[in-house]
Short mmCIF file of C-alpha atoms in Angstrom, two decimals:
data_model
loop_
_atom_site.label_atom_id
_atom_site.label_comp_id
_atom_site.label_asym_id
_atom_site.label_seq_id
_atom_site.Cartn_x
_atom_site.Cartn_y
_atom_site.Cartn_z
CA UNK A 165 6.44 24.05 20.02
CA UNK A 166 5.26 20.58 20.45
CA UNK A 167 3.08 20.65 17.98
CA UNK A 168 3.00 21.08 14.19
CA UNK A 169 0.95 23.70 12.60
CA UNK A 170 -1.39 21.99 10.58
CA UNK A 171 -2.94 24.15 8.47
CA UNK A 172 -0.14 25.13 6.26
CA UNK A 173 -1.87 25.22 2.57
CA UNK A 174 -1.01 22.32 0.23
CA UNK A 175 0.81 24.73 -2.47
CA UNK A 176 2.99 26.01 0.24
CA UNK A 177 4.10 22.06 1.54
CA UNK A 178 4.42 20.77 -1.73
CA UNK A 179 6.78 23.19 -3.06
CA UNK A 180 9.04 22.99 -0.12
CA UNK A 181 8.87 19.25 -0.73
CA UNK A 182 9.95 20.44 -4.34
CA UNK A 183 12.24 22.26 -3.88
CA UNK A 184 14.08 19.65 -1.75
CA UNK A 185 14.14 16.92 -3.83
CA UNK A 186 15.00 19.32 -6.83
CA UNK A 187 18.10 20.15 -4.78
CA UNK A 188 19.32 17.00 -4.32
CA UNK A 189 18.34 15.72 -7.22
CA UNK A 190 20.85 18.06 -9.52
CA UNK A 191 23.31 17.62 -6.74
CA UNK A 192 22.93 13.70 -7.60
CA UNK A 193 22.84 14.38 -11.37
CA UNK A 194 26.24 16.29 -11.23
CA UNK A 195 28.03 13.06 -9.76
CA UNK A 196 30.23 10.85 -11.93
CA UNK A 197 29.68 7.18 -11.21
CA UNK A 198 32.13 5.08 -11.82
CA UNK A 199 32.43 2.45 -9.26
CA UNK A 200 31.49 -0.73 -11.45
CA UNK A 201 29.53 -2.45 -8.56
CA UNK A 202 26.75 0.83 -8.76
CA UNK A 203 26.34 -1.00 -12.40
CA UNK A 204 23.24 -2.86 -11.78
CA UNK A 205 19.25 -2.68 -11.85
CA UNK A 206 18.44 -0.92 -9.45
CA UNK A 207 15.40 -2.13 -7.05
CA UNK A 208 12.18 0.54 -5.80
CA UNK A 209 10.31 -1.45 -3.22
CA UNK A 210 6.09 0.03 -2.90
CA UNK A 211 4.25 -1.94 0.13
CA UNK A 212 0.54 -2.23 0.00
CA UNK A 213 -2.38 -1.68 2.45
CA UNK A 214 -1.01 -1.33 6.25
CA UNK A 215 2.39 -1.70 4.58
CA UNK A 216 4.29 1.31 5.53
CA UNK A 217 5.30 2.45 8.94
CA UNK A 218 3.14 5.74 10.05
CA UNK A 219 3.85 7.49 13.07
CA UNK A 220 1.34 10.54 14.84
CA UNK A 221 2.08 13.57 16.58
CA UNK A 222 -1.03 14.94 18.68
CA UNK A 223 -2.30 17.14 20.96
CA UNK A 224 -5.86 16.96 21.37
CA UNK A 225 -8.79 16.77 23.22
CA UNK A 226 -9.68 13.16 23.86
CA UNK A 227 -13.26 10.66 24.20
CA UNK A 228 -12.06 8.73 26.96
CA UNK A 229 -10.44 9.68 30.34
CA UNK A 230 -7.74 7.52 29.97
CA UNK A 231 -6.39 8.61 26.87
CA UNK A 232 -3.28 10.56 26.80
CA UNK A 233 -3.82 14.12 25.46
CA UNK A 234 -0.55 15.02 24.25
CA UNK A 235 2.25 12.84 22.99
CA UNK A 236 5.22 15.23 23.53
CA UNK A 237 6.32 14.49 19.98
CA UNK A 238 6.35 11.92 17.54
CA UNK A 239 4.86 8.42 18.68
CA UNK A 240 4.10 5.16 16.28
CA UNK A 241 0.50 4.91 15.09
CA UNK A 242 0.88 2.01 12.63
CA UNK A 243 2.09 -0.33 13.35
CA UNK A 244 1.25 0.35 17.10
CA UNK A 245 1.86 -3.42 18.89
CA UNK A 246 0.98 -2.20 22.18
CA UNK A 247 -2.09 0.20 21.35
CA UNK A 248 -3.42 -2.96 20.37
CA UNK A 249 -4.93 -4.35 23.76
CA UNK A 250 -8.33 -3.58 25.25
CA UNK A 251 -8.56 -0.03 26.50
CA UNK A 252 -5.98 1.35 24.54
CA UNK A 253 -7.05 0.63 20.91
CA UNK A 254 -10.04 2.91 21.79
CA UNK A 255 -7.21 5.98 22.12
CA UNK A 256 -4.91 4.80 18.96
CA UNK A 257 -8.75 4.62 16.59
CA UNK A 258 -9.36 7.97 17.64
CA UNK A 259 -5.51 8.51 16.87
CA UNK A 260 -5.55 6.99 13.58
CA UNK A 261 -9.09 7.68 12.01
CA UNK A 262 -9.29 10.14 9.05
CA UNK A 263 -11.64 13.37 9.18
CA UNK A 264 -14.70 12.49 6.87
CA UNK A 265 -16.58 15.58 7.46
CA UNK A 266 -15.53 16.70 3.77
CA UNK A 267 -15.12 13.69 1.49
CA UNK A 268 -13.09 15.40 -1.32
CA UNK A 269 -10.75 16.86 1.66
CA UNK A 270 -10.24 13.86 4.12
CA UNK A 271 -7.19 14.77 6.47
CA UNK A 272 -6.14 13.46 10.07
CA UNK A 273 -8.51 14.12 13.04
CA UNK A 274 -8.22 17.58 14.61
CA UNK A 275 -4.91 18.40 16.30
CA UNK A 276 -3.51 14.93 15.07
CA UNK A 277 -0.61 15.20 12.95
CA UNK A 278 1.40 12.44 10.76
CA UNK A 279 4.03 11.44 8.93
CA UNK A 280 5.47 7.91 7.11
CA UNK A 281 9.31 7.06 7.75
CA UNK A 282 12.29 7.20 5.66
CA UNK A 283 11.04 7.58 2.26
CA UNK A 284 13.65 6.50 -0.12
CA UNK A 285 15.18 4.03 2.50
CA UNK A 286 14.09 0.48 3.67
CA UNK A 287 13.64 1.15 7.54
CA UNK A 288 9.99 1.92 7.08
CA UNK A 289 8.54 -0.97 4.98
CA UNK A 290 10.95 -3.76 6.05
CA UNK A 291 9.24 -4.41 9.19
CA UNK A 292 5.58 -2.89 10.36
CA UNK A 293 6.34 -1.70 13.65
CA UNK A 294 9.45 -0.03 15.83
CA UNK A 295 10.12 -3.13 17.37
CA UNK A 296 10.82 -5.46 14.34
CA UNK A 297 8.53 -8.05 15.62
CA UNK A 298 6.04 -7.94 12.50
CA UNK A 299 8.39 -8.41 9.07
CA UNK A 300 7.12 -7.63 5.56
CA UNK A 301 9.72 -6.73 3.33
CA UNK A 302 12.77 -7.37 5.52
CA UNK A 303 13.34 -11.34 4.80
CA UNK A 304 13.15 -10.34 0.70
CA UNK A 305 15.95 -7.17 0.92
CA UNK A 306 18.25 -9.32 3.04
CA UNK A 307 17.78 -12.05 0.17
CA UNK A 308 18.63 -9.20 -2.30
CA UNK A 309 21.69 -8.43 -0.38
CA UNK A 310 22.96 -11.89 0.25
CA UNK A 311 21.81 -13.67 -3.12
CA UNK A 312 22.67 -10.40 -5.59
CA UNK A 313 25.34 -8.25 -3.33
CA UNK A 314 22.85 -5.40 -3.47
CA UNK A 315 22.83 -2.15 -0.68
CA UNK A 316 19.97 -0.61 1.10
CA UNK A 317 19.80 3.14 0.45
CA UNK A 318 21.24 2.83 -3.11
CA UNK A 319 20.21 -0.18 -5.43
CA UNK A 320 17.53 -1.27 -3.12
CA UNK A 321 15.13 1.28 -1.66
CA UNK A 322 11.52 1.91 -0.29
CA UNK A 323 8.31 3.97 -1.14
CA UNK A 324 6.00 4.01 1.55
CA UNK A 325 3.26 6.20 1.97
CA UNK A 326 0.32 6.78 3.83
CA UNK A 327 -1.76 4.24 2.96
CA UNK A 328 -5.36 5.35 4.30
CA UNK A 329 -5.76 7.58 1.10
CA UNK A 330 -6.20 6.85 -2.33
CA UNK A 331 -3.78 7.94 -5.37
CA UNK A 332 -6.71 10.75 -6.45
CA UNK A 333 -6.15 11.98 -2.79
CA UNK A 334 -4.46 15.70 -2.02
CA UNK A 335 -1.68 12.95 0.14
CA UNK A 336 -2.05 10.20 -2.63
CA UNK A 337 -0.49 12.87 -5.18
CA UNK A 338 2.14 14.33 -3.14
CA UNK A 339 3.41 10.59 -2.54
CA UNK A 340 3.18 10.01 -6.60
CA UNK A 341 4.91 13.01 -6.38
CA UNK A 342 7.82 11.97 -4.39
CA UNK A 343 7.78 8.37 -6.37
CA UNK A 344 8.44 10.02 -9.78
CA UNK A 345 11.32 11.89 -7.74
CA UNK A 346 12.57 9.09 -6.18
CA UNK A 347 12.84 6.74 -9.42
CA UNK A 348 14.89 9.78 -10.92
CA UNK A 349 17.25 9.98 -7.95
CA UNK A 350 17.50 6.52 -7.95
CA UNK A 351 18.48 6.33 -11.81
CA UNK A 352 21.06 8.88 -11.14
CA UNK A 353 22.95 7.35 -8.47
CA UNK A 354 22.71 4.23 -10.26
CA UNK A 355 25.10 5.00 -13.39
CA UNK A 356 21.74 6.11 -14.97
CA UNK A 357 20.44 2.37 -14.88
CA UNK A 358 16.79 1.93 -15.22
CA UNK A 359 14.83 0.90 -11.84
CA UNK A 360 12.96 -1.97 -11.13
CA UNK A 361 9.56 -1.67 -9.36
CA UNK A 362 8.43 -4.22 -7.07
CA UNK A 363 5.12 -3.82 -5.76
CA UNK A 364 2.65 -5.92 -3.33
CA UNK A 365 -0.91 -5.71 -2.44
CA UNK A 366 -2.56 -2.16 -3.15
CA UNK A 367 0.87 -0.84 -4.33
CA UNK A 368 0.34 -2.39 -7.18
CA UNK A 369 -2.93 -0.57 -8.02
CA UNK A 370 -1.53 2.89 -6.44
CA UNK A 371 1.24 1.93 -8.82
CA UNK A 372 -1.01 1.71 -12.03
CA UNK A 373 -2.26 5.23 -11.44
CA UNK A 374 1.68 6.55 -11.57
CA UNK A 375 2.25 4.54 -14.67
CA UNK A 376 -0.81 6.24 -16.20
CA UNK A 377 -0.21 9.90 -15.37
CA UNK A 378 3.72 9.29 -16.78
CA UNK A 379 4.31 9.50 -20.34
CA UNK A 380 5.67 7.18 -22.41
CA UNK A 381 8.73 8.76 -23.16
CA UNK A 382 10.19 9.27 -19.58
CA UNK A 383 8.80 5.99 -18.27
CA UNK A 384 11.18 4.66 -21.60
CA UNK A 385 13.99 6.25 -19.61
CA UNK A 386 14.01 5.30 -16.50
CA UNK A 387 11.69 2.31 -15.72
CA UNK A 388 13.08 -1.31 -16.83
CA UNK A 389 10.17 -3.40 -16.11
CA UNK A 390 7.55 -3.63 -12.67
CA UNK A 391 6.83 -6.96 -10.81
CA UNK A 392 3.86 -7.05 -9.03
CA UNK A 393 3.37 -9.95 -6.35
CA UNK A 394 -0.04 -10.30 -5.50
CA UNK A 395 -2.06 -7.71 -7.02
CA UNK A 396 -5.12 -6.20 -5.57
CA UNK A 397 -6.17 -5.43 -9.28
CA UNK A 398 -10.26 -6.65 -9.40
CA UNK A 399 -10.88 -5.47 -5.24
CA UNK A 400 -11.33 -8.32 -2.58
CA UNK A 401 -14.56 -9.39 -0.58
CA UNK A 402 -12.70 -9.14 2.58
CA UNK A 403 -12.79 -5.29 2.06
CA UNK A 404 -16.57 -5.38 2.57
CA UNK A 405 -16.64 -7.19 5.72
CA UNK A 406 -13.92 -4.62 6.64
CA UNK A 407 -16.55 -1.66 6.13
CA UNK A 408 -19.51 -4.00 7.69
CA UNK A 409 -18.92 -5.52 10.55
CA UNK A 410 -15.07 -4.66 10.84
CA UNK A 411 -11.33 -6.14 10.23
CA UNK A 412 -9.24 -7.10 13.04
CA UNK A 413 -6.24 -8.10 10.43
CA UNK A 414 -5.45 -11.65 12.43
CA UNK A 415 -5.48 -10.14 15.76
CA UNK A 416 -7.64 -12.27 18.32
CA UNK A 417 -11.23 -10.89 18.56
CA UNK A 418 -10.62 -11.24 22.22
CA UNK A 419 -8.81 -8.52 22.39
CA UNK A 420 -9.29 -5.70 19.86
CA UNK A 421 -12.51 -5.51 18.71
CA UNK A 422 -13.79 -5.84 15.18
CA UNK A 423 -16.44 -2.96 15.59
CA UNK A 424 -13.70 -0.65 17.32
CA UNK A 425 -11.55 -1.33 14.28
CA UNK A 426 -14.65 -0.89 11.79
CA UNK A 427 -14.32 2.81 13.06
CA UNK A 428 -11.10 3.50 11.56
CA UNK A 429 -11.68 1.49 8.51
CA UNK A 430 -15.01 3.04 7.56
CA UNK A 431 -12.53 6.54 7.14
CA UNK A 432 -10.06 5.34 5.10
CA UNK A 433 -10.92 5.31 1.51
CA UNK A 434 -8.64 2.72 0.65
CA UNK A 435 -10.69 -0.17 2.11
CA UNK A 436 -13.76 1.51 -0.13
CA UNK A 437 -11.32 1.52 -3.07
CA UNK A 438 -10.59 -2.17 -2.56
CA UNK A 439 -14.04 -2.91 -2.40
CA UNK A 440 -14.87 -5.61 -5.57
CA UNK A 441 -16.09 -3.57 -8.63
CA UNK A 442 -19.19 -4.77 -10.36
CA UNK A 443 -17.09 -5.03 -13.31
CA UNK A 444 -15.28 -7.94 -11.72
CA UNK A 445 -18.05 -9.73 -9.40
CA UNK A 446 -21.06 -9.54 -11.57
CA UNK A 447 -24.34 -10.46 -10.53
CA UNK A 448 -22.54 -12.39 -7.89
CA UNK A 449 -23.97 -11.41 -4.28
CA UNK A 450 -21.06 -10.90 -1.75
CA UNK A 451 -23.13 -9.94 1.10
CA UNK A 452 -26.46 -11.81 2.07
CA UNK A 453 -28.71 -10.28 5.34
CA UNK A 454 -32.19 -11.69 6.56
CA UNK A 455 -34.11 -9.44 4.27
CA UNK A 456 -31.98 -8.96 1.26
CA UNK A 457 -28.98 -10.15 -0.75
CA UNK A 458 -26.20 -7.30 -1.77
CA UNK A 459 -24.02 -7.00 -5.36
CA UNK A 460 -20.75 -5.32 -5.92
CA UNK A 461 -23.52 -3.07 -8.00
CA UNK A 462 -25.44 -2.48 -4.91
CA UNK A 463 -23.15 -0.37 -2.80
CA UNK A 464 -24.73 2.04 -1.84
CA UNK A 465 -27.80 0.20 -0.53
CA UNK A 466 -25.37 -1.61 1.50
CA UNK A 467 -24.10 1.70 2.91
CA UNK A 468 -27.71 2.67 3.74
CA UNK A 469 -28.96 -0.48 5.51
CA UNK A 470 -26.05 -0.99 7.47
CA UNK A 471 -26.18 2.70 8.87
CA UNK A 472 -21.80 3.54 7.32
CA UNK A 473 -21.38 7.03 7.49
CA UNK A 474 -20.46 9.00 4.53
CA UNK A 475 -20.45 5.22 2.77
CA UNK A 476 -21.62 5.93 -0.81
CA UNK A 477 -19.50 9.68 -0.80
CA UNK A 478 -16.17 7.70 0.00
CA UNK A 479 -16.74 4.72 -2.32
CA UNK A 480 -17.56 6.81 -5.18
CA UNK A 481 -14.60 8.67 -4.53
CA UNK A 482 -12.34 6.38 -3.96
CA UNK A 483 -13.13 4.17 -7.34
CA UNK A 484 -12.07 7.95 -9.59
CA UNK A 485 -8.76 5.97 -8.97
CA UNK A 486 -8.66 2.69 -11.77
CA UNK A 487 -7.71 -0.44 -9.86
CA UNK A 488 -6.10 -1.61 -12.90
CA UNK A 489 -5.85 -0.38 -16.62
CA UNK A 490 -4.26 -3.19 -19.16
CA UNK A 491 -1.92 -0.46 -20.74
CA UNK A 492 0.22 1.07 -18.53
CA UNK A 493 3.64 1.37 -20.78
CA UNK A 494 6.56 -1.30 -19.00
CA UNK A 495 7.19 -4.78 -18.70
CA UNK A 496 4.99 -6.51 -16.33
CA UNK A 497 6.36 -9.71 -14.40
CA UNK A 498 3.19 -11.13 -12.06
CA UNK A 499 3.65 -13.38 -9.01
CA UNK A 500 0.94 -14.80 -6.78
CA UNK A 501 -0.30 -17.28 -4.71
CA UNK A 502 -3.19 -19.70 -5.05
CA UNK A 503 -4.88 -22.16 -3.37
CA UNK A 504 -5.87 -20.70 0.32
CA UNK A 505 -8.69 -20.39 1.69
CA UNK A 506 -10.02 -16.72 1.04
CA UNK A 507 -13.06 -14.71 2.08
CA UNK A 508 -15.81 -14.31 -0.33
CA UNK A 509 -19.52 -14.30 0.28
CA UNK A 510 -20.80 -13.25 3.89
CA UNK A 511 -23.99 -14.60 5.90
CA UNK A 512 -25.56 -12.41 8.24
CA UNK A 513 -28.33 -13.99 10.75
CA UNK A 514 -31.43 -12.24 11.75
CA UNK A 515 -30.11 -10.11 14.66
CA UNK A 516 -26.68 -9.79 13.69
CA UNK A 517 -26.11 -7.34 10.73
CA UNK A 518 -23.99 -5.40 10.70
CA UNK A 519 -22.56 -5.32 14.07
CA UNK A 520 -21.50 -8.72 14.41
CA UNK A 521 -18.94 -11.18 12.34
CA UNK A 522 -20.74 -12.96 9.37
CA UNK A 523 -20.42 -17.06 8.37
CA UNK A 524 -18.34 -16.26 6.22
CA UNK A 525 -17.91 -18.36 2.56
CA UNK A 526 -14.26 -19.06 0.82
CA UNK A 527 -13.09 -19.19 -2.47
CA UNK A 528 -9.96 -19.52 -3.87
CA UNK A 529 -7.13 -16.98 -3.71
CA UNK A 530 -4.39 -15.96 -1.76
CA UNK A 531 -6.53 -15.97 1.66
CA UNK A 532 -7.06 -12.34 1.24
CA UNK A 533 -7.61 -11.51 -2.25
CA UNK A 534 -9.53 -13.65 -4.82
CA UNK A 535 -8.26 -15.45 -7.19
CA UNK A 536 -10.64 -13.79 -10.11
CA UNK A 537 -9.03 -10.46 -8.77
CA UNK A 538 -5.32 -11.48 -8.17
CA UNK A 539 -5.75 -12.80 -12.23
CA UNK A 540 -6.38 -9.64 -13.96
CA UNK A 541 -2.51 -9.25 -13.87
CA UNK A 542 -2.69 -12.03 -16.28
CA UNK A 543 -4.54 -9.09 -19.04
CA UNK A 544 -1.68 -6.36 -18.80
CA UNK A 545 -0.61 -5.94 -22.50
CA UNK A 546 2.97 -5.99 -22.15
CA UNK A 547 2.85 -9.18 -19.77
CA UNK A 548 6.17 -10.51 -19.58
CA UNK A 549 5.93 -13.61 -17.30
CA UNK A 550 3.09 -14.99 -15.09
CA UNK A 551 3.64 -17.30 -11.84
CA UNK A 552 1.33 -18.76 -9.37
CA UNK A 553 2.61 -19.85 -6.22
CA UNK A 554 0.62 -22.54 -3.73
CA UNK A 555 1.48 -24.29 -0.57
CA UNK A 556 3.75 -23.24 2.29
CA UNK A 557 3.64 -19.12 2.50
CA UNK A 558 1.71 -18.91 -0.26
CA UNK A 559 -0.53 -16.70 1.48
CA UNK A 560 -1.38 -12.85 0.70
CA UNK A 561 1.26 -11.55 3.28
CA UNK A 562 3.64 -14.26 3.64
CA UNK A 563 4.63 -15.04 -0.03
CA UNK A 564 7.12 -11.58 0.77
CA UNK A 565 8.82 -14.05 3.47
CA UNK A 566 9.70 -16.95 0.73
CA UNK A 567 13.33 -17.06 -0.47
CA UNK A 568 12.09 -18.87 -4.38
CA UNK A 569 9.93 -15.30 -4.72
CA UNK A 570 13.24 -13.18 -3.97
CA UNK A 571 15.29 -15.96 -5.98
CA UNK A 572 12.60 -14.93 -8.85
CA UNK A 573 13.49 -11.16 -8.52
CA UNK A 574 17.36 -12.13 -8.38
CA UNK A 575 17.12 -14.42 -11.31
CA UNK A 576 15.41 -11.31 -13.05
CA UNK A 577 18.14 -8.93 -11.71
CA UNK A 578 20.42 -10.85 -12.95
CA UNK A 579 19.66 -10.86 -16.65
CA UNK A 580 18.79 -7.55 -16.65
CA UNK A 581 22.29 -6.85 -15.14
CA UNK A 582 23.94 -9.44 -17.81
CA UNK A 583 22.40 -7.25 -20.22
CA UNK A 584 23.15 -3.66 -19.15
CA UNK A 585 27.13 -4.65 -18.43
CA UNK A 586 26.83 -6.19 -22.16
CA UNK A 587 25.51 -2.96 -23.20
CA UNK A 588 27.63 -0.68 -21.32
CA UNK A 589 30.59 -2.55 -22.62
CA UNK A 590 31.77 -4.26 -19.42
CA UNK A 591 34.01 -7.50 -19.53
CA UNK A 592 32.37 -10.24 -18.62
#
């Protein structure tokens, strides 16, 4: 068949899933290492928001004419350069957008199906889309393998996941799941080493929820310390324009439309979860309309007035998950940028809210996340080094593509590896 059953039950999935990983994780226990070069600190790479590769499989009925109605198998939804163009984002929204109809069981669109790439590898999270025109990770695991001789698929390996849902999510806890699975494997086929975790953007809060439901005792074992370049940890204002009016992530208005793109971000509860918390913002209004200004505390107003379906339900949701907790039990190395330009208070004329772009007001930050926000990471209680970052690719996505922020993770390797072949008794 062409298409994949969808309604197998979650207990069913997850211990196939189980199962498999159990399998070939006792098969990777049983081997002896001894090649000296597998003697090293191993690397887990997590990407944040619109970080991971996702691809679709669908065959459904469709709003527009034009719209294919069957994609004859697996087809890339994210990230999806040429469904990007007038016309044919309309098709990849209604592709892409999450079921709301039952907040505390949000799944894919009817007869939509999808899946993220090569978990455990680097294929999926080094570049965004199929074509390797949009790099993220890419430029920092070549530096790894140039600067610190290390290999994809065994000291250096990815974690993406699905990154419309949330870590309390049915899909957010099969992917924390396959992390805790993935460390282990990694450990394993690393001369039981312990694994670095490099995070960026939202993975660094979806990585605080792991680190809380592990305890101490195993993350002892295998985890040797977490670096987390620019941390989502306090929210970001841009994530309410994103519900308001609509994100078009740097893409020219032009041609994809911020209100088209509002339709798929107004289902995903991550861009809820990333929403500034009171906690954080204060008094502070983010959002000011003709009639009324808006806090971080007044949400759900917000949701009312500017007509977001199932608004409050998702957002309350959503923020069960902790963006950050100060105690989460490893070494914490924190890397960001400073100085750009970054969204922070939006103006809305008479006539415009909320379906047109705001004025919008800067602060500083990393030109998407604010600075108050990037330095919780500063308040994590086993804070082992902290490093801002300004000027040329300082920015929120970029900083991945400068070679000093991969010499910082190879400078760290390094004494962690100086270390271990002390330890393990290695001449030096």
């Amino acid at each position: 068949h062409y298409f994949i059953q969808s309604n197998l039950s979650f207990h069913s999935s997850m211990s196939l899933q189980l199962l498999t990983l159990l399998s070939s994780f006792l098969l990777i226990k049983s081997k002896s290492v001894d090649n000296d070069e597998q003697s090293v600190t191993p690397v887990i790479l997590i990407p944040g928001i619109c970080g991971s590769q996702v691809d679709g499989w669908y065959r459904k009925e469709t709003p527009h004419y034009y719209c294919s109605k069957d994609s004859k198998g697996w087809t890339s939804l994210w990230l999806c350069l040429e469904c990007m163009v007038p016309l044919a984002i309309n098709c990849w929204v209604d592709n892409i957008k999450l079921n709301i109809s039952d907040v505390r069981n949000l799944k894919n669109v009817n007869g939509v199906q999808t899946r993220v790439n090569n978990f455990g590898q680097t294929d999926g999270i080094g570049y965004l889309d199929k074509h390797h025109f949009v790099v993220q990770y890419e430029k920092m695991i070549i530096d790894l393998e140039e600067m610190a001789g290390y290999k994809r698929g065994v000291n250096i390996r990815g974690a993406p996941y699905d990154f419309r849902y949330t870590p309390n999510t049915k899909q957010g806890k099969e992917f924390l799941i396959k992390l805790k699975f993935l460390i282990e494997e990694t450990y394993y086929i690393n001369d039981e080493n312990k694994v670095l975790l490099v995070a960026h953007s939202m993975g660094n809060p979806y990585l605080v929820n792991f680190l809380l439901t592990m305890d101490q005792a195993w993350k002892d074992k295998y985890i040797d310390g977490y670096v987390a370049i620019a941390g989502v940890f306090g929210g970001a204002a841009k994530a309410v324009r994103s519900i308001i009016s609509g994100e078009t992530e740097g893409l020219p208005e032009t041609i994809v439309s911020p209100e088209k793109m509002r339709e798929f971000e107004r289902s995903a509860p991550t861009v809820y979860w990333l929403m500034p918390p009171p906690s954080l913002w204060g008094d502070t209004p983010i959002l000011f309309t003709a009639t009324r200004n808006y806090t971080a505390s007044q949400y759900q107003d917000l949701f009312v007035d500017s007509e977001t379906p199932k608004g409050g339900e998702l957002y309350d949701y959503a923020r069960e998950a902790p963006l950050f907790a100060e105690d989460i039990g490893v070494d914490v190395y924190c890397v960001h940028g400073v100085g750009s330009e970054t969204p922070y208070q939006f103006r809305y004329n008479d006539k415009g809210f909320p379906d047109s772009m705001p004025v919008t007001t800067t602060s500083d930050g990393d030109g998407t996340v604010n600075r108050q926000s990037l330095e919780l990471c500063k308040e994590f209680k086993r804070l082992k080094d902290y490093k801002t970052i300004s000027g040329f690719l300082s920015t929120h996505l970029e900083i991945l593509q400068r070679e000093d922020v991969a010499k910082y993770i190879v400078n760290l390797l390094k004494v962690k590896n100086l270390e271990l072949r002390k330890k393990q008794g290695y001449r030096l």
